[in-house]
Amino acid sequence: DTAVSQTPKYLVTQMGNDKSIKCEQNLGHDTMYWYKQDSKKFLKIMFSYNNKELIINETVPNRFSPKSPDKAHLNLHINSLELGDSAVYFCASSLQGAEEQYFGPGTRLTVT
Amino acid sequence: GESVGLHLPTLSVQEGDNSIINCAYSNSASDYFIWYKQESGKGPQFIIDIRSNMDKRQGQRVTVLLNKTVKHLSLQIAATQPGDSAVYFCAEVYGGATNKLIFGTGTLLAVQP
């Protein structure tokens, strides 16, 4: 009965590669998010989708492209990975708006 | 473990004591605040929230206090238990039509048995 799930949990890849992280929520929520947590534990929003529409797009390199095939899924594709992309990426969802967000377990991305 | 090399503000308490975690927020227009708990290797988990028209809200063993005058939020945990050991984040909701959560730095709570 996982609420927000992400795959993979760990991702180790080399610089220059392209990779995707998938997120699914079974809560019936309308809004989904991607956050990046750096090595100092700082959590920053990257993107937000409401009913498959992009509503928040923070200052993120355009190598990062979110895609929402339906309101239960929000995937994150990253092109030309760089060392600085190493972080833990969290997906989250909320019923609507920014209130009470439910977070997934995170994907630890390591770029070598 | 994950805390190696991590220089988060840390609060160390004895099991059974009360804990108070403080947070300064940035935007006086923020109207909603949330405390999250993040255990090692997991995603943040909602603990308690408060709206800007309140100055105190209580949950089970937790109390959040809001002082809008000085833009300060605190989380009080009563009778702290080893399972409370985690990083705690305050977050403010900000941004009008495109509300978004802005997270604070985080405080590591270490409970000593």
JSON list of C-alpha atoms in Angstrom, two decimals:
[
{"chain": "A", "resi": 1, "resn": "ASP", "atom": "CA", "xyz": [0.00, 0.00, 0.00]},
{"chain": "A", "resi": 2, "resn": "THR", "atom": "CA", "xyz": [2.90, 2.32, -0.85]},
{"chain": "A", "resi": 3, "resn": "ALA", "atom": "CA", "xyz": [1.67, 5.88, -1.19]},
{"chain": "A", "resi": 4, "resn": "VAL", "atom": "CA", "xyz": [4.47, 7.50, -3.20]},
{"chain": "A", "resi": 5, "resn": "SER", "atom": "CA", "xyz": [7.00, 5.21, -4.82]},
{"chain": "A", "resi": 6, "resn": "GLN", "atom": "CA", "xyz": [10.14, 5.95, -6.79]},
{"chain": "A", "resi": 7, "resn": "THR", "atom": "CA", "xyz": [12.41, 3.82, -8.91]},
{"chain": "A", "resi": 8, "resn": "PRO", "atom": "CA", "xyz": [15.23, 3.21, -8.79]},
{"chain": "A", "resi": 9, "resn": "LYS", "atom": "CA", "xyz": [16.29, 3.75, -5.17]},
{"chain": "A", "resi": 10, "resn": "TYR", "atom": "CA", "xyz": [19.95, 3.99, -6.14]},
{"chain": "A", "resi": 11, "resn": "LEU", "atom": "CA", "xyz": [21.41, 5.07, -9.45]},
{"chain": "A", "resi": 12, "resn": "VAL", "atom": "CA", "xyz": [25.13, 5.16, -10.18]},
{"chain": "A", "resi": 13, "resn": "THR", "atom": "CA", "xyz": [26.16, 6.39, -13.58]},
{"chain": "A", "resi": 14, "resn": "GLN", "atom": "CA", "xyz": [28.94, 8.16, -15.44]},
{"chain": "A", "resi": 15, "resn": "MET", "atom": "CA", "xyz": [29.16, 11.76, -16.51]},
{"chain": "A", "resi": 16, "resn": "GLY", "atom": "CA", "xyz": [27.53, 12.44, -19.83]},
{"chain": "A", "resi": 17, "resn": "ASN", "atom": "CA", "xyz": [24.94, 9.68, -19.57]},
{"chain": "A", "resi": 18, "resn": "ASP", "atom": "CA", "xyz": [21.18, 10.19, -19.73]},
{"chain": "A", "resi": 19, "resn": "LYS", "atom": "CA", "xyz": [19.00, 8.69, -17.01]},
{"chain": "A", "resi": 20, "resn": "SER", "atom": "CA", "xyz": [15.40, 8.68, -15.81]},
{"chain": "A", "resi": 21, "resn": "ILE", "atom": "CA", "xyz": [13.77, 8.41, -12.41]},
{"chain": "A", "resi": 22, "resn": "LYS", "atom": "CA", "xyz": [10.15, 7.34, -12.14]},
{"chain": "A", "resi": 23, "resn": "CYS", "atom": "CA", "xyz": [7.55, 8.31, -9.56]},
{"chain": "A", "resi": 24, "resn": "GLU", "atom": "CA", "xyz": [4.05, 7.03, -8.94]},
{"chain": "A", "resi": 25, "resn": "GLN", "atom": "CA", "xyz": [1.46, 7.94, -6.33]},
{"chain": "A", "resi": 26, "resn": "ASN", "atom": "CA", "xyz": [-1.67, 5.97, -5.48]},
{"chain": "A", "resi": 27, "resn": "LEU", "atom": "CA", "xyz": [-3.23, 8.63, -3.27]},
{"chain": "A", "resi": 28, "resn": "GLY", "atom": "CA", "xyz": [-5.42, 10.18, -5.92]},
{"chain": "A", "resi": 29, "resn": "HIS", "atom": "CA", "xyz": [-3.57, 13.48, -5.53]},
{"chain": "A", "resi": 30, "resn": "ASP", "atom": "CA", "xyz": [-3.68, 16.16, -8.19]},
{"chain": "A", "resi": 31, "resn": "THR", "atom": "CA", "xyz": [-0.25, 17.70, -7.62]},
{"chain": "A", "resi": 32, "resn": "MET", "atom": "CA", "xyz": [3.19, 16.11, -7.83]},
{"chain": "A", "resi": 33, "resn": "TYR", "atom": "CA", "xyz": [6.66, 17.50, -7.23]},
{"chain": "A", "resi": 34, "resn": "TRP", "atom": "CA", "xyz": [10.34, 16.84, -7.69]},
{"chain": "A", "resi": 35, "resn": "TYR", "atom": "CA", "xyz": [12.81, 17.99, -5.05]},
{"chain": "A", "resi": 36, "resn": "LYS", "atom": "CA", "xyz": [16.59, 17.79, -4.91]},
{"chain": "A", "resi": 37, "resn": "GLN", "atom": "CA", "xyz": [18.38, 17.23, -1.59]},
{"chain": "A", "resi": 38, "resn": "ASP", "atom": "CA", "xyz": [22.08, 17.99, -1.60]},
{"chain": "A", "resi": 39, "resn": "SER", "atom": "CA", "xyz": [24.85, 16.61, 0.57]},
{"chain": "A", "resi": 40, "resn": "LYS", "atom": "CA", "xyz": [24.11, 19.22, 3.25]},
{"chain": "A", "resi": 41, "resn": "LYS", "atom": "CA", "xyz": [20.50, 17.98, 3.43]},
{"chain": "A", "resi": 42, "resn": "PHE", "atom": "CA", "xyz": [19.18, 21.15, 1.84]},
{"chain": "A", "resi": 43, "resn": "LEU", "atom": "CA", "xyz": [15.85, 20.40, 0.11]},
{"chain": "A", "resi": 44, "resn": "LYS", "atom": "CA", "xyz": [14.86, 22.50, -2.88]},
{"chain": "A", "resi": 45, "resn": "ILE", "atom": "CA", "xyz": [11.87, 22.24, -5.14]},
{"chain": "A", "resi": 46, "resn": "MET", "atom": "CA", "xyz": [12.61, 21.68, -8.82]},
{"chain": "A", "resi": 47, "resn": "PHE", "atom": "CA", "xyz": [9.25, 21.14, -10.52]},
{"chain": "A", "resi": 48, "resn": "SER", "atom": "CA", "xyz": [5.58, 20.83, -9.76]},
{"chain": "A", "resi": 49, "resn": "TYR", "atom": "CA", "xyz": [2.76, 19.45, -11.88]},
{"chain": "A", "resi": 50, "resn": "ASN", "atom": "CA", "xyz": [-0.96, 19.79, -11.31]},
{"chain": "A", "resi": 51, "resn": "ASN", "atom": "CA", "xyz": [-3.14, 17.41, -13.29]},
{"chain": "A", "resi": 52, "resn": "LYS", "atom": "CA", "xyz": [-0.34, 16.84, -15.82]},
{"chain": "A", "resi": 53, "resn": "GLU", "atom": "CA", "xyz": [0.34, 20.56, -16.26]},
{"chain": "A", "resi": 54, "resn": "LEU", "atom": "CA", "xyz": [3.63, 22.14, -15.26]},
{"chain": "A", "resi": 55, "resn": "ILE", "atom": "CA", "xyz": [2.99, 24.85, -12.67]},
{"chain": "A", "resi": 56, "resn": "ILE", "atom": "CA", "xyz": [6.37, 25.34, -11.00]},
{"chain": "A", "resi": 57, "resn": "ASN", "atom": "CA", "xyz": [9.67, 25.29, -12.83]},
{"chain": "A", "resi": 58, "resn": "GLU", "atom": "CA", "xyz": [12.46, 26.54, -10.63]},
{"chain": "A", "resi": 59, "resn": "THR", "atom": "CA", "xyz": [15.81, 27.63, -11.99]},
{"chain": "A", "resi": 60, "resn": "VAL", "atom": "CA", "xyz": [16.89, 24.18, -13.07]},
{"chain": "A", "resi": 61, "resn": "PRO", "atom": "CA", "xyz": [19.21, 23.42, -16.01]},
{"chain": "A", "resi": 62, "resn": "ASN", "atom": "CA", "xyz": [17.23, 22.42, -19.08]},
{"chain": "A", "resi": 63, "resn": "ARG", "atom": "CA", "xyz": [19.05, 19.08, -19.01]},
{"chain": "A", "resi": 64, "resn": "PHE", "atom": "CA", "xyz": [16.31, 18.19, -16.49]},
{"chain": "A", "resi": 65, "resn": "SER", "atom": "CA", "xyz": [12.97, 17.45, -18.09]},
{"chain": "A", "resi": 66, "resn": "PRO", "atom": "CA", "xyz": [9.95, 16.29, -16.11]},
{"chain": "A", "resi": 67, "resn": "LYS", "atom": "CA", "xyz": [7.15, 14.40, -17.77]},
{"chain": "A", "resi": 68, "resn": "SER", "atom": "CA", "xyz": [3.72, 13.58, -16.41]},
{"chain": "A", "resi": 69, "resn": "PRO", "atom": "CA", "xyz": [1.92, 10.97, -18.54]},
{"chain": "A", "resi": 70, "resn": "ASP", "atom": "CA", "xyz": [-1.05, 11.06, -16.14]},
{"chain": "A", "resi": 71, "resn": "LYS", "atom": "CA", "xyz": [-1.75, 12.64, -12.79]},
{"chain": "A", "resi": 72, "resn": "ALA", "atom": "CA", "xyz": [-0.50, 9.58, -10.88]},
{"chain": "A", "resi": 73, "resn": "HIS", "atom": "CA", "xyz": [2.96, 9.62, -12.49]},
{"chain": "A", "resi": 74, "resn": "LEU", "atom": "CA", "xyz": [5.74, 12.17, -12.68]},
{"chain": "A", "resi": 75, "resn": "ASN", "atom": "CA", "xyz": [9.04, 11.12, -14.20]},
{"chain": "A", "resi": 76, "resn": "LEU", "atom": "CA", "xyz": [12.30, 13.02, -14.30]},
{"chain": "A", "resi": 77, "resn": "HIS", "atom": "CA", "xyz": [14.69, 12.65, -17.20]},
{"chain": "A", "resi": 78, "resn": "ILE", "atom": "CA", "xyz": [18.22, 14.03, -16.94]},
{"chain": "A", "resi": 79, "resn": "ASN", "atom": "CA", "xyz": [20.45, 14.45, -19.99]},
{"chain": "A", "resi": 80, "resn": "SER", "atom": "CA", "xyz": [24.23, 14.75, -20.03]},
{"chain": "A", "resi": 81, "resn": "LEU", "atom": "CA", "xyz": [24.68, 14.06, -16.34]},
{"chain": "A", "resi": 82, "resn": "GLU", "atom": "CA", "xyz": [27.26, 16.10, -14.47]},
{"chain": "A", "resi": 83, "resn": "LEU", "atom": "CA", "xyz": [29.09, 15.49, -11.18]},
{"chain": "A", "resi": 84, "resn": "GLY", "atom": "CA", "xyz": [27.04, 18.24, -9.53]},
{"chain": "A", "resi": 85, "resn": "ASP", "atom": "CA", "xyz": [23.82, 16.34, -10.26]},
{"chain": "A", "resi": 86, "resn": "SER", "atom": "CA", "xyz": [24.77, 13.85, -7.54]},
{"chain": "A", "resi": 87, "resn": "ALA", "atom": "CA", "xyz": [22.10, 14.18, -4.87]},
{"chain": "A", "resi": 88, "resn": "VAL", "atom": "CA", "xyz": [18.99, 12.51, -3.51]},
{"chain": "A", "resi": 89, "resn": "TYR", "atom": "CA", "xyz": [15.91, 13.25, -5.59]},
{"chain": "A", "resi": 90, "resn": "PHE", "atom": "CA", "xyz": [12.53, 13.11, -3.91]},
{"chain": "A", "resi": 91, "resn": "CYS", "atom": "CA", "xyz": [9.15, 12.91, -5.51]},
{"chain": "A", "resi": 92, "resn": "ALA", "atom": "CA", "xyz": [6.15, 14.17, -3.53]},
{"chain": "A", "resi": 93, "resn": "SER", "atom": "CA", "xyz": [2.43, 14.60, -4.02]},
{"chain": "A", "resi": 94, "resn": "SER", "atom": "CA", "xyz": [-0.35, 16.61, -2.44]},
{"chain": "A", "resi": 95, "resn": "LEU", "atom": "CA", "xyz": [-4.10, 16.76, -2.83]},
{"chain": "A", "resi": 96, "resn": "GLN", "atom": "CA", "xyz": [-3.83, 20.24, -4.25]},
{"chain": "A", "resi": 97, "resn": "GLY", "atom": "CA", "xyz": [-1.52, 23.16, -3.72]},
{"chain": "A", "resi": 98, "resn": "ALA", "atom": "CA", "xyz": [1.59, 23.02, -1.60]},
{"chain": "A", "resi": 99, "resn": "GLU", "atom": "CA", "xyz": [-0.07, 21.81, 1.56]},
{"chain": "A", "resi": 100, "resn": "GLU", "atom": "CA", "xyz": [0.70, 18.53, 3.29]},
{"chain": "A", "resi": 101, "resn": "GLN", "atom": "CA", "xyz": [2.94, 16.83, 0.80]},
{"chain": "A", "resi": 102, "resn": "TYR", "atom": "CA", "xyz": [3.67, 13.12, 0.93]},
{"chain": "A", "resi": 103, "resn": "PHE", "atom": "CA", "xyz": [7.22, 12.24, -0.03]},
{"chain": "A", "resi": 104, "resn": "GLY", "atom": "CA", "xyz": [8.61, 9.16, -1.70]},
{"chain": "A", "resi": 105, "resn": "PRO", "atom": "CA", "xyz": [11.64, 7.28, -0.35]},
{"chain": "A", "resi": 106, "resn": "GLY", "atom": "CA", "xyz": [14.08, 9.12, -2.59]},
{"chain": "A", "resi": 107, "resn": "THR", "atom": "CA", "xyz": [16.48, 8.15, -5.37]},
{"chain": "A", "resi": 108, "resn": "ARG", "atom": "CA", "xyz": [20.16, 8.53, -4.56]},
{"chain": "A", "resi": 109, "resn": "LEU", "atom": "CA", "xyz": [21.91, 9.54, -7.79]},
{"chain": "A", "resi": 110, "resn": "THR", "atom": "CA", "xyz": [25.68, 9.27, -7.91]},
{"chain": "A", "resi": 111, "resn": "VAL", "atom": "CA", "xyz": [27.48, 10.58, -10.96]},
{"chain": "A", "resi": 112, "resn": "THR", "atom": "CA", "xyz": [31.09, 9.46, -11.34]},
{"chain": "B", "resi": 1, "resn": "GLY", "atom": "CA", "xyz": [26.49, 6.78, 8.52]},
{"chain": "B", "resi": 2, "resn": "GLU", "atom": "CA", "xyz": [24.74, 9.68, 6.79]},
{"chain": "B", "resi": 3, "resn": "SER", "atom": "CA", "xyz": [25.79, 12.18, 9.45]},
{"chain": "B", "resi": 4, "resn": "VAL", "atom": "CA", "xyz": [29.51, 11.82, 8.69]},
{"chain": "B", "resi": 5, "resn": "GLY", "atom": "CA", "xyz": [30.77, 15.11, 7.32]},
{"chain": "B", "resi": 6, "resn": "LEU", "atom": "CA", "xyz": [27.34, 16.65, 7.77]},
{"chain": "B", "resi": 7, "resn": "HIS", "atom": "CA", "xyz": [27.38, 19.97, 9.61]},
{"chain": "B", "resi": 8, "resn": "LEU", "atom": "CA", "xyz": [23.72, 20.46, 10.38]},
{"chain": "B", "resi": 9, "resn": "PRO", "atom": "CA", "xyz": [22.74, 22.28, 13.55]},
{"chain": "B", "resi": 10, "resn": "THR", "atom": "CA", "xyz": [22.40, 19.50, 16.11]},
{"chain": "B", "resi": 11, "resn": "LEU", "atom": "CA", "xyz": [20.30, 19.19, 19.22]},
{"chain": "B", "resi": 12, "resn": "SER", "atom": "CA", "xyz": [21.31, 16.43, 21.59]},
{"chain": "B", "resi": 13, "resn": "VAL", "atom": "CA", "xyz": [18.82, 15.45, 24.30]},
{"chain": "B", "resi": 14, "resn": "GLN", "atom": "CA", "xyz": [18.36, 12.69, 26.83]},
{"chain": "B", "resi": 15, "resn": "GLU", "atom": "CA", "xyz": [15.54, 10.23, 26.36]},
{"chain": "B", "resi": 16, "resn": "GLY", "atom": "CA", "xyz": [12.51, 11.45, 28.27]},
{"chain": "B", "resi": 17, "resn": "ASP", "atom": "CA", "xyz": [13.47, 15.13, 28.12]},
{"chain": "B", "resi": 18, "resn": "ASN", "atom": "CA", "xyz": [11.53, 17.69, 26.12]},
{"chain": "B", "resi": 19, "resn": "SER", "atom": "CA", "xyz": [13.06, 18.96, 22.87]},
{"chain": "B", "resi": 20, "resn": "ILE", "atom": "CA", "xyz": [12.67, 22.36, 21.27]},
{"chain": "B", "resi": 21, "resn": "ILE", "atom": "CA", "xyz": [13.72, 22.85, 17.68]},
{"chain": "B", "resi": 22, "resn": "ASN", "atom": "CA", "xyz": [13.77, 26.38, 16.34]},
{"chain": "B", "resi": 23, "resn": "CYS", "atom": "CA", "xyz": [13.40, 27.80, 12.88]},
{"chain": "B", "resi": 24, "resn": "ALA", "atom": "CA", "xyz": [13.53, 31.28, 11.38]},
{"chain": "B", "resi": 25, "resn": "TYR", "atom": "CA", "xyz": [11.53, 31.74, 8.21]},
{"chain": "B", "resi": 26, "resn": "SER", "atom": "CA", "xyz": [12.13, 34.29, 5.52]},
{"chain": "B", "resi": 27, "resn": "ASN", "atom": "CA", "xyz": [8.90, 35.63, 4.09]},
{"chain": "B", "resi": 28, "resn": "SER", "atom": "CA", "xyz": [6.48, 37.66, 6.16]},
{"chain": "B", "resi": 29, "resn": "ALA", "atom": "CA", "xyz": [3.78, 36.93, 3.53]},
{"chain": "B", "resi": 30, "resn": "SER", "atom": "CA", "xyz": [3.94, 33.18, 4.12]},
{"chain": "B", "resi": 31, "resn": "ASP", "atom": "CA", "xyz": [0.64, 32.00, 5.53]},
{"chain": "B", "resi": 32, "resn": "TYR", "atom": "CA", "xyz": [1.16, 28.34, 6.23]},
{"chain": "B", "resi": 33, "resn": "PHE", "atom": "CA", "xyz": [3.97, 26.44, 7.90]},
{"chain": "B", "resi": 34, "resn": "ILE", "atom": "CA", "xyz": [4.80, 22.78, 8.21]},
{"chain": "B", "resi": 35, "resn": "TRP", "atom": "CA", "xyz": [7.26, 20.71, 10.22]},
{"chain": "B", "resi": 36, "resn": "TYR", "atom": "CA", "xyz": [8.70, 17.62, 8.58]},
{"chain": "B", "resi": 37, "resn": "LYS", "atom": "CA", "xyz": [10.73, 14.78, 10.08]},
{"chain": "B", "resi": 38, "resn": "GLN", "atom": "CA", "xyz": [13.29, 12.95, 7.95]},
{"chain": "B", "resi": 39, "resn": "GLU", "atom": "CA", "xyz": [14.73, 9.71, 9.27]},
{"chain": "B", "resi": 40, "resn": "SER", "atom": "CA", "xyz": [17.95, 8.34, 7.86]},
{"chain": "B", "resi": 41, "resn": "GLY", "atom": "CA", "xyz": [17.47, 6.95, 4.36]},
{"chain": "B", "resi": 42, "resn": "LYS", "atom": "CA", "xyz": [13.83, 8.02, 4.10]},
{"chain": "B", "resi": 43, "resn": "GLY", "atom": "CA", "xyz": [11.79, 10.85, 2.67]},
{"chain": "B", "resi": 44, "resn": "PRO", "atom": "CA", "xyz": [10.47, 13.73, 4.79]},
{"chain": "B", "resi": 45, "resn": "GLN", "atom": "CA", "xyz": [7.34, 12.92, 6.74]},
{"chain": "B", "resi": 46, "resn": "PHE", "atom": "CA", "xyz": [4.67, 15.45, 7.74]},
{"chain": "B", "resi": 47, "resn": "ILE", "atom": "CA", "xyz": [4.47, 16.06, 11.50]},
{"chain": "B", "resi": 48, "resn": "ILE", "atom": "CA", "xyz": [2.30, 19.10, 12.10]},
{"chain": "B", "resi": 49, "resn": "ASP", "atom": "CA", "xyz": [1.24, 22.31, 10.43]},
{"chain": "B", "resi": 50, "resn": "ILE", "atom": "CA", "xyz": [0.03, 25.75, 11.47]},
{"chain": "B", "resi": 51, "resn": "ARG", "atom": "CA", "xyz": [-1.63, 28.64, 9.68]},
{"chain": "B", "resi": 52, "resn": "SER", "atom": "CA", "xyz": [-0.53, 32.20, 10.15]},
{"chain": "B", "resi": 53, "resn": "ASN", "atom": "CA", "xyz": [-3.76, 33.14, 11.95]},
{"chain": "B", "resi": 54, "resn": "MET", "atom": "CA", "xyz": [-2.73, 30.88, 14.85]},
{"chain": "B", "resi": 55, "resn": "ASP", "atom": "CA", "xyz": [0.18, 31.09, 17.26]},
{"chain": "B", "resi": 56, "resn": "LYS", "atom": "CA", "xyz": [0.05, 27.58, 18.68]},
{"chain": "B", "resi": 57, "resn": "ARG", "atom": "CA", "xyz": [-1.10, 24.16, 17.59]},
{"chain": "B", "resi": 58, "resn": "GLN", "atom": "CA", "xyz": [-0.82, 20.88, 19.44]},
{"chain": "B", "resi": 59, "resn": "GLY", "atom": "CA", "xyz": [-0.58, 17.34, 18.21]},
{"chain": "B", "resi": 60, "resn": "GLN", "atom": "CA", "xyz": [0.30, 14.10, 19.87]},
{"chain": "B", "resi": 61, "resn": "ARG", "atom": "CA", "xyz": [3.48, 14.86, 21.87]},
{"chain": "B", "resi": 62, "resn": "VAL", "atom": "CA", "xyz": [4.27, 17.77, 19.53]},
{"chain": "B", "resi": 63, "resn": "THR", "atom": "CA", "xyz": [3.45, 21.46, 19.71]},
{"chain": "B", "resi": 64, "resn": "VAL", "atom": "CA", "xyz": [4.24, 24.11, 17.12]},
{"chain": "B", "resi": 65, "resn": "LEU", "atom": "CA", "xyz": [4.55, 27.76, 18.12]},
{"chain": "B", "resi": 66, "resn": "LEU", "atom": "CA", "xyz": [4.49, 30.59, 15.61]},
{"chain": "B", "resi": 67, "resn": "ASN", "atom": "CA", "xyz": [5.76, 34.11, 16.30]},
{"chain": "B", "resi": 68, "resn": "LYS", "atom": "CA", "xyz": [5.03, 36.20, 13.23]},
{"chain": "B", "resi": 69, "resn": "THR", "atom": "CA", "xyz": [6.53, 39.33, 14.74]},
{"chain": "B", "resi": 70, "resn": "VAL", "atom": "CA", "xyz": [10.02, 37.86, 14.60]},
{"chain": "B", "resi": 71, "resn": "LYS", "atom": "CA", "xyz": [9.30, 35.28, 11.88]},
{"chain": "B", "resi": 72, "resn": "HIS", "atom": "CA", "xyz": [10.08, 32.39, 14.18]},
{"chain": "B", "resi": 73, "resn": "LEU", "atom": "CA", "xyz": [8.69, 28.88, 14.40]},
{"chain": "B", "resi": 74, "resn": "SER", "atom": "CA", "xyz": [9.42, 26.22, 16.97]},
{"chain": "B", "resi": 75, "resn": "LEU", "atom": "CA", "xyz": [8.64, 22.55, 17.37]},
{"chain": "B", "resi": 76, "resn": "GLN", "atom": "CA", "xyz": [8.37, 21.14, 20.85]},
{"chain": "B", "resi": 77, "resn": "ILE", "atom": "CA", "xyz": [8.53, 17.39, 21.35]},
{"chain": "B", "resi": 78, "resn": "ALA", "atom": "CA", "xyz": [7.47, 16.10, 24.76]},
{"chain": "B", "resi": 79, "resn": "ALA", "atom": "CA", "xyz": [9.15, 13.11, 26.39]},
{"chain": "B", "resi": 80, "resn": "THR", "atom": "CA", "xyz": [11.58, 12.61, 23.52]},
{"chain": "B", "resi": 81, "resn": "GLN", "atom": "CA", "xyz": [12.13, 9.00, 22.49]},
{"chain": "B", "resi": 82, "resn": "PRO", "atom": "CA", "xyz": [14.94, 7.31, 20.54]},
{"chain": "B", "resi": 83, "resn": "GLY", "atom": "CA", "xyz": [12.54, 7.00, 17.59]},
{"chain": "B", "resi": 84, "resn": "ASP", "atom": "CA", "xyz": [12.41, 10.80, 17.43]},
{"chain": "B", "resi": 85, "resn": "SER", "atom": "CA", "xyz": [16.05, 10.89, 16.28]},
{"chain": "B", "resi": 86, "resn": "ALA", "atom": "CA", "xyz": [15.94, 12.42, 12.80]},
{"chain": "B", "resi": 87, "resn": "VAL", "atom": "CA", "xyz": [16.50, 15.64, 10.88]},
{"chain": "B", "resi": 88, "resn": "TYR", "atom": "CA", "xyz": [13.66, 18.12, 11.37]},
{"chain": "B", "resi": 89, "resn": "PHE", "atom": "CA", "xyz": [12.75, 20.72, 8.77]},
{"chain": "B", "resi": 90, "resn": "CYS", "atom": "CA", "xyz": [10.44, 23.65, 8.96]},
{"chain": "B", "resi": 91, "resn": "ALA", "atom": "CA", "xyz": [8.87, 24.74, 5.70]},
{"chain": "B", "resi": 92, "resn": "GLU", "atom": "CA", "xyz": [6.86, 27.78, 4.69]},
{"chain": "B", "resi": 93, "resn": "VAL", "atom": "CA", "xyz": [4.27, 27.93, 1.94]},
{"chain": "B", "resi": 94, "resn": "TYR", "atom": "CA", "xyz": [4.90, 30.92, -0.22]},
{"chain": "B", "resi": 95, "resn": "GLY", "atom": "CA", "xyz": [4.16, 32.17, -3.68]},
{"chain": "B", "resi": 96, "resn": "GLY", "atom": "CA", "xyz": [0.55, 33.13, -4.26]},
{"chain": "B", "resi": 97, "resn": "ALA", "atom": "CA", "xyz": [-0.99, 31.25, -7.20]},
{"chain": "B", "resi": 98, "resn": "THR", "atom": "CA", "xyz": [1.91, 28.84, -7.53]},
{"chain": "B", "resi": 99, "resn": "ASN", "atom": "CA", "xyz": [2.29, 27.96, -3.89]},
{"chain": "B", "resi": 100, "resn": "LYS", "atom": "CA", "xyz": [5.48, 26.15, -3.12]},
{"chain": "B", "resi": 101, "resn": "LEU", "atom": "CA", "xyz": [7.19, 24.81, -0.04]},
{"chain": "B", "resi": 102, "resn": "ILE", "atom": "CA", "xyz": [10.40, 26.54, 0.95]},
{"chain": "B", "resi": 103, "resn": "PHE", "atom": "CA", "xyz": [12.38, 24.35, 3.32]},
{"chain": "B", "resi": 104, "resn": "GLY", "atom": "CA", "xyz": [14.63, 25.58, 6.11]},
{"chain": "B", "resi": 105, "resn": "THR", "atom": "CA", "xyz": [18.10, 24.23, 6.76]},
{"chain": "B", "resi": 106, "resn": "GLY", "atom": "CA", "xyz": [17.18, 21.32, 9.02]},
{"chain": "B", "resi": 107, "resn": "THR", "atom": "CA", "xyz": [18.16, 20.39, 12.56]},
{"chain": "B", "resi": 108, "resn": "LEU", "atom": "CA", "xyz": [19.50, 17.02, 13.55]},
{"chain": "B", "resi": 109, "resn": "LEU", "atom": "CA", "xyz": [17.88, 15.74, 16.75]},
{"chain": "B", "resi": 110, "resn": "ALA", "atom": "CA", "xyz": [20.01, 13.13, 18.50]},
{"chain": "B", "resi": 111, "resn": "VAL", "atom": "CA", "xyz": [18.32, 11.33, 21.38]},
{"chain": "B", "resi": 112, "resn": "GLN", "atom": "CA", "xyz": [20.68, 9.75, 23.91]},
{"chain": "B", "resi": 113, "resn": "PRO", "atom": "CA", "xyz": [19.33, 6.68, 25.71]}
]
